[in-house]
Amino acid sequence: MMKGYTNPTFISYPIAAPLLLLLLTPFTTGLPLRRPLPPPQTNPTTTDFIKTSCSTTEYPTLCVATLIAYASKIKTNPTELARTALSVSLDHARRASASMSRLSSSTMGALKPREAVALRDCMETLGDAVEELRSSLSEMDHLRGQNLGFRISDIQTWVSAALTNEDTCMDGFDEGVGGGGGGERVEGWVKSVVSGEVVKVARLTSNALALINGLVSTTSPQ
């Protein structure tokens, strides 16, 4: 080895360790840390308004849980609150109707006649409920000016009819219970699936109807 020559690739450990730490520092402490985004702020006044309004419904916990996400849109507007509740109910009714259709297709030929008829009837009544909720939501867009009380009355009628259809959906299954035979086990499974979809829709619709009924006391007669 030449006198005075030092291998440039070799760095003794006491020197290499601090140098390595210095090189890594910009990547560990020098870069600005991205702070997590704060959760969306909800106006306490709006939250209280939703909770107070939902306390008049039959299922207040479900009411608050489904509407609080729309607080920034609802603010403290009773009409917007009722419209949003109705929209949520319609959305769930549509999804339940689609679920019933998939269930009918997947169980074709596997159900007894009574079970198949009950499922078919449920699909029909739930489809009627969807149409009634859609008509109600459309009418909500015209809650202004003259004939306000008349329009609210129409909405109440449609939503009440939708709620009746949702309840009727389960009638065929209830009538089949106790029929005896090996069909009870399959019927119980199908009824459980249908009930899981329909009961929530009925409760959401019940809440929406209560909030719509509340509009009567917040609007002046025309």
Short mmCIF file of C-alpha atoms in Angstrom, two decimals:
data_model
loop_
_atom_site.label_atom_id
_atom_site.label_comp_id
_atom_site.label_asym_id
_atom_site.label_seq_id
_atom_site.Cartn_x
_atom_site.Cartn_y
_atom_site.Cartn_z
CA MET A 1 0.00 0.00 0.00
CA MET A 2 1.28 3.46 -0.86
CA LYS A 3 2.47 5.56 2.06
CA GLY A 4 -0.16 8.06 3.17
CA TYR A 5 -2.96 6.32 1.21
CA THR A 6 -6.21 5.62 3.05
CA ASN A 7 -8.94 3.38 1.64
CA PRO A 8 -11.85 5.82 0.92
CA THR A 9 -14.48 3.10 1.31
CA PHE A 10 -13.60 2.36 4.90
CA ILE A 11 -14.84 4.56 7.72
CA SER A 12 -14.21 3.51 11.26
CA TYR A 13 -17.35 2.79 13.37
CA PRO A 14 -16.92 5.76 15.76
CA ILE A 15 -17.09 8.11 12.75
CA ALA A 16 -19.61 6.14 10.65
CA ALA A 17 -22.34 6.01 13.31
CA PRO A 18 -22.70 9.78 13.81
CA LEU A 19 -22.45 10.32 10.06
CA LEU A 20 -25.21 7.78 9.37
CA LEU A 21 -27.40 9.44 12.00
CA LEU A 22 -26.77 12.81 10.40
CA LEU A 23 -27.74 11.48 6.96
CA LEU A 24 -30.95 9.93 8.25
CA THR A 25 -32.03 12.91 10.33
CA PRO A 26 -33.74 14.81 7.44
CA PHE A 27 -35.88 11.75 6.75
CA THR A 28 -36.91 11.24 10.35
CA THR A 29 -37.14 14.64 12.00
CA GLY A 30 -36.49 17.20 9.31
CA LEU A 31 -39.65 16.60 7.27
CA PRO A 32 -42.84 18.31 8.42
CA LEU A 33 -45.32 15.89 9.93
CA ARG A 34 -48.78 15.77 8.37
CA ARG A 35 -51.30 16.29 11.10
CA PRO A 36 -54.47 14.20 10.96
CA LEU A 37 -57.48 16.04 9.63
CA PRO A 38 -59.80 17.17 12.40
CA PRO A 39 -63.22 15.54 12.51
CA PRO A 40 -66.01 17.52 10.87
CA GLN A 41 -67.47 20.03 13.27
CA THR A 42 -71.17 19.89 14.00
CA ASN A 43 -72.92 22.99 15.23
CA PRO A 44 -74.15 22.22 18.77
CA THR A 45 -77.35 24.11 18.02
CA THR A 46 -78.02 21.87 15.02
CA THR A 47 -77.22 18.74 17.01
CA ASP A 48 -79.62 19.78 19.76
CA PHE A 49 -82.29 20.54 17.16
CA ILE A 50 -81.98 17.07 15.63
CA LYS A 51 -82.01 15.35 19.02
CA THR A 52 -85.00 17.35 20.22
CA SER A 53 -86.92 16.70 17.00
CA CYS A 54 -86.07 12.99 17.05
CA SER A 55 -87.34 12.70 20.62
CA THR A 56 -90.87 12.95 19.20
CA THR A 57 -90.37 9.85 17.03
CA GLU A 58 -90.97 6.23 17.97
CA TYR A 59 -87.32 5.30 17.38
CA PRO A 60 -85.32 8.35 18.53
CA THR A 61 -81.92 6.63 18.70
CA LEU A 62 -82.22 5.43 15.10
CA CYS A 63 -83.52 8.85 14.11
CA VAL A 64 -80.49 10.69 15.49
CA ALA A 65 -78.03 8.11 14.18
CA THR A 66 -79.32 8.39 10.61
CA LEU A 67 -79.77 12.17 10.49
CA ILE A 68 -76.77 13.54 12.38
CA ALA A 69 -74.56 13.02 9.33
CA TYR A 70 -76.71 15.55 7.46
CA ALA A 71 -76.56 18.18 10.20
CA SER A 72 -74.80 20.76 8.02
CA LYS A 73 -77.62 20.48 5.49
CA ILE A 74 -80.47 20.33 7.98
CA LYS A 75 -79.29 23.15 10.25
CA THR A 76 -82.44 24.02 12.25
CA ASN A 77 -84.92 23.76 9.40
CA PRO A 78 -87.88 21.45 10.24
CA THR A 79 -88.80 21.01 6.57
CA GLU A 80 -85.25 20.03 5.63
CA LEU A 81 -85.17 17.67 8.60
CA ALA A 82 -88.35 15.92 7.45
CA ARG A 83 -87.18 15.87 3.83
CA THR A 84 -83.86 14.29 4.81
CA ALA A 85 -85.57 11.67 6.98
CA LEU A 86 -87.87 10.82 4.08
CA SER A 87 -84.93 10.60 1.68
CA VAL A 88 -83.08 8.23 4.03
CA SER A 89 -86.19 6.06 4.30
CA LEU A 90 -86.58 5.94 0.52
CA ASP A 91 -82.93 5.00 0.06
CA HIS A 92 -83.22 2.10 2.49
CA ALA A 93 -86.51 0.98 0.94
CA ARG A 94 -84.88 0.84 -2.50
CA ARG A 95 -81.98 -1.19 -1.16
CA ALA A 96 -84.34 -3.55 0.66
CA SER A 97 -86.37 -4.01 -2.52
CA ALA A 98 -83.22 -4.86 -4.46
CA SER A 99 -82.19 -7.29 -1.73
CA MET A 100 -85.58 -9.02 -1.89
CA SER A 101 -85.19 -9.39 -5.64
CA ARG A 102 -81.76 -11.01 -5.24
CA LEU A 103 -83.12 -13.30 -2.54
CA SER A 104 -85.97 -14.38 -4.79
CA SER A 105 -83.58 -15.20 -7.62
CA SER A 106 -81.12 -17.09 -5.43
CA THR A 107 -83.82 -19.23 -3.77
CA MET A 108 -85.84 -19.96 -6.90
CA GLY A 109 -87.03 -23.57 -6.75
CA ALA A 110 -85.74 -24.03 -3.20
CA LEU A 111 -88.76 -22.64 -1.36
CA LYS A 112 -92.11 -24.22 -0.71
CA PRO A 113 -95.06 -22.64 -2.55
CA ARG A 114 -96.28 -20.76 0.55
CA GLU A 115 -92.83 -19.31 1.17
CA ALA A 116 -92.38 -18.32 -2.46
CA VAL A 117 -95.76 -16.57 -2.46
CA ALA A 118 -94.96 -14.74 0.77
CA LEU A 119 -91.67 -13.50 -0.66
CA ARG A 120 -93.32 -12.45 -3.92
CA ASP A 121 -96.07 -10.57 -2.08
CA CYS A 122 -93.49 -8.87 0.11
CA MET A 123 -91.58 -7.70 -2.96
CA GLU A 124 -94.77 -6.25 -4.43
CA THR A 125 -95.81 -4.37 -1.30
CA LEU A 126 -92.28 -3.10 -0.75
CA GLY A 127 -92.23 -1.92 -4.36
CA ASP A 128 -95.46 -0.02 -3.69
CA ALA A 129 -93.86 1.52 -0.61
CA VAL A 130 -90.91 2.72 -2.69
CA GLU A 131 -93.26 4.45 -5.13
CA GLU A 132 -95.23 6.08 -2.33
CA LEU A 133 -92.07 7.34 -0.64
CA ARG A 134 -90.80 8.65 -3.97
CA SER A 135 -94.05 10.55 -4.53
CA SER A 136 -93.85 11.96 -1.01
CA LEU A 137 -90.29 13.14 -1.49
CA SER A 138 -91.22 14.78 -4.78
CA GLU A 139 -94.10 16.61 -3.09
CA MET A 140 -91.72 17.84 -0.38
CA ASP A 141 -90.03 19.97 -3.02
CA HIS A 142 -93.25 21.98 -3.35
CA LEU A 143 -93.82 22.80 0.31
CA ARG A 144 -94.07 26.52 -0.19
CA GLY A 145 -96.61 29.13 -1.09
CA GLN A 146 -100.28 28.31 -1.25
CA ASN A 147 -101.94 25.01 -0.40
CA LEU A 148 -99.15 24.14 2.03
CA GLY A 149 -101.47 22.29 4.40
CA PHE A 150 -102.99 20.35 1.51
CA ARG A 151 -99.56 19.24 0.30
CA ILE A 152 -98.51 18.15 3.77
CA SER A 153 -101.73 16.14 4.01
CA ASP A 154 -100.90 14.38 0.74
CA ILE A 155 -97.42 13.57 1.99
CA GLN A 156 -98.80 12.19 5.24
CA THR A 157 -101.19 9.98 3.29
CA TRP A 158 -98.46 8.60 1.03
CA VAL A 159 -95.99 7.97 3.83
CA SER A 160 -98.70 6.31 5.94
CA ALA A 161 -99.53 4.06 2.99
CA ALA A 162 -95.85 3.22 2.56
CA LEU A 163 -95.61 2.29 6.23
CA THR A 164 -98.69 0.09 5.90
CA ASN A 165 -97.18 -1.68 2.89
CA GLU A 166 -93.92 -2.24 4.75
CA ASP A 167 -95.81 -3.81 7.66
CA THR A 168 -97.93 -5.86 5.25
CA CYS A 169 -94.74 -7.25 3.73
CA MET A 170 -94.32 -9.57 6.71
CA ASP A 171 -97.94 -10.76 6.86
CA GLY A 172 -97.44 -13.66 4.48
CA PHE A 173 -94.57 -15.01 6.57
CA ASP A 174 -96.51 -14.61 9.82
CA GLU A 175 -99.46 -16.51 8.37
CA GLY A 176 -97.13 -19.29 7.31
CA VAL A 177 -95.61 -19.74 10.77
CA GLY A 178 -97.00 -22.75 12.54
CA GLY A 179 -97.84 -24.53 9.31
CA GLY A 180 -95.82 -27.50 10.49
CA GLY A 181 -93.61 -29.85 8.51
CA GLY A 182 -90.04 -29.46 7.37
CA GLY A 183 -90.81 -26.13 5.76
CA GLU A 184 -90.62 -24.26 9.08
CA ARG A 185 -86.84 -24.26 9.16
CA VAL A 186 -86.46 -22.80 5.67
CA GLU A 187 -89.32 -20.41 6.27
CA GLY A 188 -87.68 -19.20 9.47
CA TRP A 189 -84.45 -18.45 7.63
CA VAL A 190 -86.18 -16.59 4.82
CA LYS A 191 -88.36 -14.65 7.23
CA SER A 192 -85.30 -13.65 9.25
CA VAL A 193 -83.55 -12.26 6.18
CA VAL A 194 -86.65 -10.41 5.00
CA SER A 195 -87.36 -9.06 8.48
CA GLY A 196 -83.82 -7.76 8.80
CA GLU A 197 -84.37 -5.65 5.69
CA VAL A 198 -87.96 -4.56 6.16
CA VAL A 199 -88.08 -3.76 9.88
CA LYS A 200 -85.43 -1.04 9.60
CA VAL A 201 -87.19 0.49 6.60
CA ALA A 202 -90.47 0.53 8.52
CA ARG A 203 -88.83 2.20 11.50
CA LEU A 204 -87.17 4.83 9.34
CA THR A 205 -90.49 5.49 7.63
CA SER A 206 -92.24 5.75 10.98
CA ASN A 207 -89.68 8.34 12.09
CA ALA A 208 -90.05 10.27 8.86
CA LEU A 209 -93.83 10.33 9.28
CA ALA A 210 -93.51 11.68 12.83
CA LEU A 211 -91.23 14.49 11.63
CA ILE A 212 -93.61 15.26 8.76
CA ASN A 213 -96.50 15.39 11.22
CA GLY A 214 -94.46 17.91 13.17
CA LEU A 215 -94.50 20.24 10.18
CA VAL A 216 -98.21 20.84 10.73
CA SER A 217 -97.47 22.71 13.95
CA THR A 218 -94.61 24.72 12.43
CA THR A 219 -96.50 26.03 9.41
CA SER A 220 -99.16 28.69 9.51
CA PRO A 221 -102.53 27.96 7.90
CA GLN A 222 -102.95 29.27 4.40
#
